């Protein structure tokens, strides 16, 4: 792990106020633009000539000359700072909310050490003392891929903590691969 940067959960929140983003479509044939989703993150922007679209419960990028691209994260760029990669990981999940590949990752579910302490003080933290940090982190892996790890806490039904790993392509691309696994459950 090189150049490790530790964040608070607030770093995963949208941090720009823009016109409202479109609601998740109810009609499957409806085509809507999702550019406003990216605009809500200060360190991210769409590359020149690209737009994000949702149609038939699928998200894709559209370039005015090259056409459609299924890997919609290829249309997103940023300043390549650690914060931009954290925001790109969250933006990825936010965009998937418009597809049939919805995830349960929302900023409010992401935890950090301070949030765990607050839950513990309120008697809502059912796990015993954990000897690890839950703060979101950014780092470069051994192959120099930017990577982001964060944990989410879900209390619907069985209480679950999930670990989310996001590994970005080398060279400033925000295309990523994700891995999710259950880290702990409380019954």
Coordinates of N, CA and C in Angstrom, one line a residue:
X1 N 0.8 -1.2 0.0 CA 0.0 0.0 0.0 C 0.9 1.2 0.0
X2 N 0.7 2.1 -1.0 CA 1.5 3.3 -1.1 C 0.6 4.5 -1.1
X3 N 1.1 5.6 -0.5 CA 0.4 6.8 -0.5 C -1.0 6.7 0.1
X4 N -1.1 6.0 1.2 CA -2.4 5.8 1.9 C -3.0 7.1 2.4
X5 N -4.2 7.4 2.1 CA -4.9 8.6 2.6 C -6.2 8.1 3.3
X6 N -6.4 8.6 4.5 CA -7.6 8.2 5.3 C -8.6 9.3 5.3
X7 N -9.9 8.9 5.1 CA -11.0 9.9 5.0 C -12.0 9.6 6.1
X8 N -12.8 10.6 6.3 CA -14.0 10.4 7.1 C -15.2 10.1 6.2
X9 N -16.3 9.6 6.7 CA -17.4 9.2 5.9 C -18.0 10.4 5.1
X10 N -17.8 11.6 5.6 CA -18.3 12.8 5.0 C -17.7 13.0 3.6
X11 N -16.5 12.5 3.4 CA -15.9 12.6 2.1 C -16.7 11.9 1.0
X12 N -17.5 11.0 1.4 CA -18.3 10.2 0.4 C -19.6 10.9 0.1
X13 N -19.9 12.0 0.7 CA -21.2 12.7 0.5 C -21.1 13.6 -0.8
X14 N -22.2 13.8 -1.4 CA -22.2 14.7 -2.6 C -21.8 16.1 -2.0
X15 N -21.0 16.9 -2.7 CA -20.6 18.1 -2.1 C -20.8 19.3 -3.1
X16 N -21.6 19.2 -4.1 CA -21.9 20.3 -4.9 C -23.4 20.4 -5.1
X17 N -24.0 21.6 -5.0 CA -25.4 21.7 -5.2 C -25.6 22.1 -6.7
X18 N -26.4 21.3 -7.3 CA -26.7 21.5 -8.8 C -28.2 21.4 -8.9
X19 N -28.7 21.6 -10.1 CA -30.1 21.3 -10.4 C -30.4 19.9 -10.0
X20 N -31.7 19.6 -9.6 CA -32.0 18.3 -9.2 C -31.7 17.2 -10.2
X21 N -31.3 16.1 -9.8 CA -31.0 15.0 -10.7 C -32.3 14.3 -11.0
X22 N -32.4 13.6 -12.2 CA -33.6 13.0 -12.5 C -34.0 11.9 -11.6
X23 N -35.3 11.7 -11.4 CA -35.7 10.5 -10.6 C -35.4 9.2 -11.3
X24 N -35.4 8.1 -10.6 CA -35.2 6.8 -11.2 C -36.4 6.6 -12.1
X25 N -36.2 6.2 -13.3 CA -37.4 6.1 -14.2 C -38.3 4.9 -13.9
X26 N -39.5 5.2 -14.0 CA -40.5 4.1 -13.8 C -40.8 3.4 -15.1
X27 N -40.7 4.1 -16.2 CA -41.0 3.4 -17.5 C -39.6 2.9 -18.1
X28 N -39.6 1.7 -18.6 CA -38.4 1.1 -19.0 C -37.9 1.6 -20.3
X29 N -38.8 2.1 -21.2 CA -38.4 2.7 -22.5 C -37.9 4.1 -22.4
X30 N -38.1 4.7 -21.2 CA -37.7 6.1 -21.1 C -36.2 6.3 -21.1
X31 N -35.7 7.3 -21.8 CA -34.3 7.6 -21.8 C -34.0 8.9 -21.1
X32 N -33.2 8.9 -20.1 CA -32.9 10.1 -19.4 C -31.4 10.4 -19.3
X33 N -31.0 11.6 -19.2 CA -29.6 12.0 -19.0 C -29.2 12.0 -17.6
X34 N -28.1 11.5 -17.3 CA -27.6 11.4 -15.9 C -26.4 12.2 -15.7
X35 N -26.1 13.2 -16.5 CA -24.9 14.0 -16.4 C -24.9 14.7 -15.0
X36 N -26.1 15.1 -14.5 CA -26.2 15.8 -13.2 C -25.7 15.0 -12.0
X37 N -25.7 13.7 -12.2 CA -25.2 12.8 -11.1 C -23.7 13.1 -10.9
X38 N -23.0 13.2 -11.9 CA -21.5 13.4 -11.9 C -21.2 14.8 -11.4
X39 N -22.1 15.8 -11.8 CA -21.9 17.2 -11.4 C -22.0 17.4 -9.9
X40 N -22.6 16.5 -9.2 CA -22.7 16.6 -7.7 C -21.4 16.3 -6.9
X41 N -20.4 15.9 -7.6 CA -19.1 15.6 -7.0 C -18.1 16.6 -7.5
X42 N -17.5 17.3 -6.6 CA -16.6 18.5 -7.0 C -15.4 18.1 -7.7
X43 N -14.8 16.9 -7.6 CA -13.6 16.5 -8.2 C -13.8 15.8 -9.5
X44 N -15.0 15.6 -9.9 CA -15.3 14.8 -11.1 C -16.0 15.6 -12.2
X45 N -15.8 15.2 -13.4 CA -16.6 15.8 -14.5 C -16.6 14.8 -15.7
X46 N -17.5 15.1 -16.6 CA -17.6 14.2 -17.8 C -16.6 14.7 -18.8
X47 N -15.9 13.8 -19.5 CA -15.0 14.1 -20.5 C -15.7 14.8 -21.7
X48 N -15.0 15.7 -22.4 CA -15.5 16.4 -23.5 C -16.2 15.5 -24.5
X49 N -17.5 15.8 -24.9 CA -18.2 15.0 -25.9 C -19.0 13.9 -25.4
X50 N -18.9 13.6 -24.1 CA -19.6 12.5 -23.5 C -20.8 12.9 -22.7
X51 N -21.7 12.0 -22.6 CA -22.9 12.2 -21.7 C -23.3 10.8 -21.2
X52 N -24.0 10.8 -20.1 CA -24.4 9.6 -19.4 C -25.9 9.4 -19.6
X53 N -26.3 8.2 -20.0 CA -27.8 8.0 -20.3 C -28.2 6.8 -19.5
X54 N -29.5 6.8 -19.3 CA -30.2 5.6 -18.7 C -31.4 5.3 -19.6
X55 N -31.5 4.0 -20.0 CA -32.6 3.5 -20.8 C -32.7 2.0 -20.6
X56 N -34.0 1.6 -20.5 CA -34.3 0.2 -20.2 C -33.5 -0.4 -19.0
X57 N -33.5 0.3 -18.0 CA -32.8 -0.1 -16.7 C -31.3 -0.4 -16.9
X58 N -30.7 0.4 -17.8 CA -29.2 0.2 -18.0 C -28.6 1.6 -18.1
X59 N -27.4 1.7 -17.6 CA -26.7 3.0 -17.7 C -25.5 2.8 -18.7
X60 N -25.4 3.8 -19.6 CA -24.3 3.7 -20.5 C -23.8 5.1 -20.8
X61 N -22.6 5.2 -21.4 CA -22.1 6.5 -21.8 C -22.3 6.7 -23.3
X62 N -22.4 7.9 -23.8 CA -22.6 8.2 -25.2 C -21.7 9.3 -25.6
X63 N -20.9 9.0 -26.6 CA -20.0 10.0 -27.2 C -20.6 10.5 -28.5
X64 N -20.6 11.8 -28.7 CA -21.2 12.3 -29.9 C -20.7 11.8 -31.2
X65 N -19.4 11.3 -31.2 CA -18.8 10.7 -32.5 C -18.7 9.2 -32.4
X66 N -18.2 8.7 -31.2 CA -17.9 7.3 -31.1 C -19.2 6.4 -30.8
X67 N -20.2 7.0 -30.3 CA -21.4 6.2 -30.0 C -21.5 5.7 -28.6
X68 N -22.2 4.6 -28.4 CA -22.5 4.1 -27.0 C -21.3 3.3 -26.5
X69 N -21.2 3.4 -25.2 CA -20.1 2.6 -24.5 C -20.8 2.1 -23.2
X70 N -20.7 0.7 -23.0 CA -21.3 0.1 -21.8 C -20.5 0.4 -20.6
X71 N -19.1 0.6 -20.7 CA -18.3 0.9 -19.5 C -18.5 2.4 -19.3
X72 N -19.5 2.8 -18.6 CA -19.9 4.2 -18.5 C -18.8 5.0 -17.7
X73 N -18.1 4.4 -16.8 CA -17.0 5.1 -16.1 C -15.9 5.6 -16.9
X74 N -15.8 5.1 -18.2 CA -14.8 5.6 -19.1 C -15.1 7.1 -19.5
X75 N -16.3 7.5 -19.3 CA -16.7 8.9 -19.7 C -16.4 9.9 -18.6
X76 N -16.0 9.4 -17.4 CA -15.8 10.3 -16.3 C -14.3 10.5 -16.1
X77 N -14.0 11.8 -15.8 CA -12.6 12.2 -15.5 C -12.6 13.0 -14.2
X78 N -11.4 13.2 -13.7 CA -11.2 13.9 -12.4 C -9.8 14.4 -12.3
X79 N -9.5 15.0 -11.2 CA -8.2 15.6 -11.0 C -7.2 14.6 -10.5
X80 N -7.5 13.3 -10.4 CA -6.7 12.2 -10.0 C -6.2 12.4 -8.5
X81 N -6.9 13.1 -7.7 CA -6.5 13.2 -6.3 C -7.2 12.1 -5.6
X82 N -6.7 11.7 -4.4 CA -7.3 10.7 -3.6 C -8.8 10.9 -3.4
X83 N -9.2 12.2 -3.2 CA -10.7 12.5 -3.0 C -11.4 12.2 -4.3
X84 N -10.9 12.4 -5.4 CA -11.6 12.2 -6.7 C -11.9 10.7 -6.9
X85 N -10.9 9.8 -6.4 CA -11.2 8.4 -6.5 C -12.2 7.9 -5.5
X86 N -12.3 8.5 -4.4 CA -13.3 8.2 -3.4 C -14.7 8.6 -4.0
X87 N -14.7 9.8 -4.5 CA -16.0 10.3 -5.1 C -16.4 9.5 -6.3
X88 N -15.4 9.0 -7.1 CA -15.7 8.2 -8.3 C -16.3 6.8 -7.8
X89 N -15.8 6.3 -6.8 CA -16.4 5.0 -6.3 C -17.8 5.2 -5.8
X90 N -18.1 6.3 -5.2 CA -19.5 6.6 -4.7 C -20.4 6.9 -5.9
X91 N -19.9 7.7 -6.8 CA -20.6 8.1 -8.1 C -21.0 6.8 -8.9
X92 N -20.1 5.9 -8.9 CA -20.3 4.6 -9.6 C -21.6 3.9 -9.0
X93 N -21.6 3.8 -7.7 CA -22.8 3.2 -7.1 C -24.1 4.0 -7.3
X94 N -23.9 5.4 -7.2 CA -25.0 6.3 -7.4 C -25.6 6.0 -8.8
X95 N -24.7 5.9 -9.8 CA -25.2 5.7 -11.2 C -25.9 4.3 -11.4
X96 N -25.4 3.4 -10.7 CA -26.0 2.0 -10.7 C -27.4 2.0 -10.2
X97 N -27.8 3.0 -9.4 CA -29.2 3.1 -8.9 C -30.2 3.2 -10.0
X98 N -29.7 3.7 -11.1 CA -30.6 3.8 -12.3 C -30.6 2.6 -13.2
X99 N -30.0 1.5 -12.8 CA -29.9 0.3 -13.6 C -30.5 -0.9 -12.9
X100 N -30.5 -2.0 -13.6 CA -31.0 -3.2 -13.0 C -29.9 -3.8 -12.1
X101 N -28.7 -3.2 -12.0 CA -27.6 -3.7 -11.2 C -27.5 -2.9 -9.9
X102 N -28.6 -2.5 -9.3 CA -28.5 -1.6 -8.1 C -27.7 -2.3 -7.0
X103 N -27.0 -1.4 -6.3 CA -26.2 -1.9 -5.1 C -26.9 -1.2 -3.9
X104 N -26.5 -1.7 -2.8 CA -27.0 -1.1 -1.5 C -26.1 -0.1 -0.9
X105 N -25.2 0.4 -1.7 CA -24.2 1.4 -1.3 C -24.8 2.8 -1.5
X106 N -25.0 3.5 -0.3 CA -25.4 4.9 -0.3 C -24.5 5.5 0.7
X107 N -24.3 6.8 0.5 CA -23.4 7.5 1.4 C -23.7 7.4 2.9
X108 N -25.0 7.4 3.2 CA -25.5 7.3 4.6 C -25.2 5.9 5.2
X109 N -24.9 4.9 4.4 CA -24.6 3.6 4.9 C -23.1 3.4 5.2
X110 N -22.3 4.3 4.7 CA -20.8 4.2 4.9 C -20.5 4.6 6.3
X111 N -19.6 3.8 6.9 CA -19.2 4.1 8.3 C -17.8 4.5 8.4
X112 N -17.5 5.2 9.5 CA -16.1 5.4 9.9 C -16.0 5.3 11.4
X113 N -14.8 5.5 11.9 CA -14.6 5.2 13.3 C -15.5 6.1 14.2
X114 N -15.6 7.4 13.8 CA -16.4 8.3 14.6 C -17.9 7.9 14.6
X115 N -18.4 7.4 13.5 CA -19.8 7.0 13.4 C -20.0 5.7 14.3
X116 N -19.0 4.8 14.3 CA -19.1 3.6 15.1 C -19.1 4.0 16.6
X117 N -18.3 5.0 17.0 CA -18.3 5.4 18.4 C -19.7 6.0 18.7
X118 N -20.3 6.8 17.8 CA -21.6 7.3 18.1 C -22.6 6.2 18.3
X119 N -22.6 5.2 17.4 CA -23.5 4.1 17.5 C -23.3 3.4 18.8
X120 N -22.1 3.2 19.2 CA -21.8 2.5 20.4 C -22.3 3.3 21.7
X121 N -22.1 4.6 21.7 CA -22.6 5.4 22.8 C -24.1 5.4 22.9
X122 N -24.8 5.2 21.8 CA -26.3 5.1 21.8 C -26.8 3.7 22.0
X123 N -25.8 2.8 22.1 CA -26.2 1.4 22.4 C -26.7 0.7 21.1
X124 N -26.4 1.2 20.0 CA -26.9 0.6 18.7 C -25.8 -0.2 18.0
X125 N -24.6 -0.2 18.5 CA -23.5 -1.0 17.9 C -23.5 -2.4 18.6
X126 N -23.8 -3.4 17.9 CA -23.9 -4.7 18.5 C -22.6 -5.5 18.5
X127 N -21.7 -5.1 17.7 CA -20.4 -5.8 17.6 C -19.5 -5.4 18.8
X128 N -18.7 -6.2 19.2 CA -17.8 -5.9 20.3 C -16.7 -4.9 19.7
X129 N -15.8 -4.5 20.6 CA -14.7 -3.6 20.2 C -14.0 -4.3 19.0
X130 N -13.8 -3.6 17.9 CA -13.1 -4.1 16.8 C -11.8 -3.4 16.7
X131 N -10.7 -4.2 16.5 CA -9.4 -3.7 16.4 C -8.9 -3.3 15.0
X132 N -9.7 -2.6 14.3 CA -9.4 -2.1 12.9 C -10.2 -0.8 12.7
X133 N -9.7 -0.1 11.8 CA -10.3 1.2 11.4 C -11.4 0.9 10.3
X134 N -12.5 1.6 10.4 CA -13.5 1.6 9.4 C -13.5 2.8 8.5
X135 N -12.5 3.7 8.7 CA -12.5 4.9 7.9 C -12.2 4.5 6.4
X136 N -12.9 5.2 5.5 CA -12.6 5.0 4.1 C -11.1 5.3 3.8
X137 N -10.5 4.5 2.9 CA -9.1 4.8 2.6 C -8.9 4.7 1.1
X138 N -7.9 5.5 0.7 CA -7.4 5.5 -0.7 C -5.9 5.1 -0.6
X139 N -5.5 4.3 -1.6 CA -4.1 3.9 -1.7 C -3.8 3.5 -3.1
X140 N -2.5 3.3 -3.4 CA -2.0 2.6 -4.6 C -1.6 1.2 -4.3
X141 N -2.2 0.2 -5.0 CA -1.8 -1.2 -4.7 C -0.4 -1.5 -5.3
X142 N 0.0 -2.7 -5.2 CA 1.4 -3.1 -5.6 C 1.6 -2.9 -7.1
X143 N 0.6 -2.9 -7.9 CA 0.7 -2.7 -9.3 C 0.4 -1.2 -9.7
X144 N 0.4 -0.3 -8.7 CA 0.1 1.1 -8.9 C -1.3 1.5 -9.4
X145 N -2.2 0.6 -9.1 CA -3.6 0.9 -9.4 C -4.2 1.7 -8.2
X146 N -4.8 2.8 -8.5 CA -5.5 3.5 -7.4 C -6.6 2.6 -6.9
X147 N -6.8 2.6 -5.6 CA -7.8 1.8 -4.9 C -8.5 2.5 -3.8
X148 N -9.7 2.2 -3.6 CA -10.5 2.8 -2.5 C -11.2 1.6 -1.8
X149 N -11.2 1.7 -0.4 CA -11.9 0.7 0.4 C -12.7 1.4 1.4
X150 N -14.0 1.0 1.5 CA -14.8 1.5 2.6 C -15.8 0.4 3.1
X151 N -16.4 0.7 4.2 CA -17.3 -0.3 4.8 C -18.7 0.3 4.9
X152 N -19.7 -0.5 4.7 CA -21.1 -0.1 4.9 C -21.7 -0.9 6.0
X153 N -22.7 -0.3 6.7 CA -23.4 -0.9 7.8 C -24.9 -0.9 7.4
X154 N -25.5 -2.1 7.4 CA -26.9 -2.2 7.0 C -27.6 -2.9 8.2
X155 N -28.8 -2.3 8.5 CA -29.6 -2.8 9.6 C -30.9 -3.3 9.2
X156 N -31.2 -3.4 7.9 CA -32.4 -4.0 7.5 C -32.4 -5.5 7.7
X157 N -33.2 -6.0 8.6 CA -33.2 -7.4 8.8 C -32.0 -7.8 9.6
X158 N -31.1 -8.7 9.1 CA -29.9 -9.0 9.7 C -28.9 -7.9 9.6
X159 N -28.3 -7.5 10.7 CA -27.3 -6.4 10.7 C -26.0 -6.9 10.0
X160 N -25.5 -6.2 9.0 CA -24.4 -6.6 8.2 C -23.4 -5.5 8.0
X161 N -22.1 -5.8 8.1 CA -21.1 -4.9 7.7 C -20.5 -5.5 6.5
X162 N -20.4 -4.7 5.4 CA -19.8 -5.1 4.1 C -18.6 -4.3 3.8
X163 N -17.6 -5.0 3.3 CA -16.4 -4.3 2.9 C -16.4 -4.2 1.3
X164 N -16.1 -3.0 0.8 CA -16.2 -2.7 -0.6 C -14.8 -2.2 -1.1
X165 N -14.3 -2.9 -2.0 CA -13.0 -2.6 -2.6 C -13.2 -2.2 -4.1
X166 N -12.6 -1.0 -4.4 CA -12.7 -0.4 -5.7 C -11.3 -0.3 -6.3
X167 N -11.0 -0.9 -7.4 CA -9.7 -0.9 -8.0 C -9.8 -0.2 -9.4
X168 N -9.2 0.9 -9.5 CA -9.2 1.7 -10.8 C -8.1 1.3 -11.7
X169 N -8.3 1.5 -13.0 CA -7.3 1.3 -14.0 C -6.1 2.3 -13.8
X170 N -5.0 1.9 -14.3 CA -3.8 2.8 -14.2 C -3.9 3.8 -15.3
X171 N -3.3 5.0 -15.0 CA -3.1 6.0 -16.0 C -4.2 7.0 -16.0
X172 N -4.8 7.3 -14.9 CA -5.8 8.3 -14.8 C -7.2 8.0 -15.2
X173 N -7.5 6.7 -15.6 CA -8.8 6.3 -15.9 C -9.6 6.0 -14.7
X174 N -10.9 6.3 -14.8 CA -11.8 6.1 -13.6 C -12.6 4.8 -13.8
X175 N -12.2 4.0 -14.8 CA -12.8 2.7 -15.0 C -12.4 1.9 -13.8
X176 N -13.3 1.1 -13.2 CA -13.0 0.4 -12.0 C -13.6 -1.0 -12.0
X177 N -13.0 -1.8 -11.1 CA -13.5 -3.1 -10.8 C -13.9 -3.1 -9.3
X178 N -14.9 -3.8 -9.0 CA -15.4 -3.8 -7.6 C -15.4 -5.2 -7.0
X179 N -15.2 -5.2 -5.7 CA -15.4 -6.5 -4.9 C -16.1 -6.1 -3.7
X180 N -17.1 -6.9 -3.3 CA -17.9 -6.7 -2.1 C -17.9 -8.0 -1.4
X181 N -17.7 -8.0 -0.1 CA -17.9 -9.2 0.7 C -18.4 -8.8 2.1
X182 N -19.1 -9.7 2.7 CA -19.6 -9.5 4.0 C -18.5 -9.6 5.0
X183 N -18.3 -8.6 5.8 CA -17.2 -8.6 6.7 C -17.6 -9.1 8.1
X184 N -18.9 -8.8 8.5 CA -19.4 -9.3 9.8 C -20.9 -9.2 9.7
X185 N -21.5 -10.1 10.5 CA -23.0 -10.1 10.7 C -23.3 -10.2 12.1
X186 N -24.4 -9.6 12.5 CA -24.9 -9.6 13.9 C -26.3 -10.2 13.9
X187 N -26.5 -11.3 14.6 CA -27.9 -11.8 14.6 C -28.6 -11.6 15.9

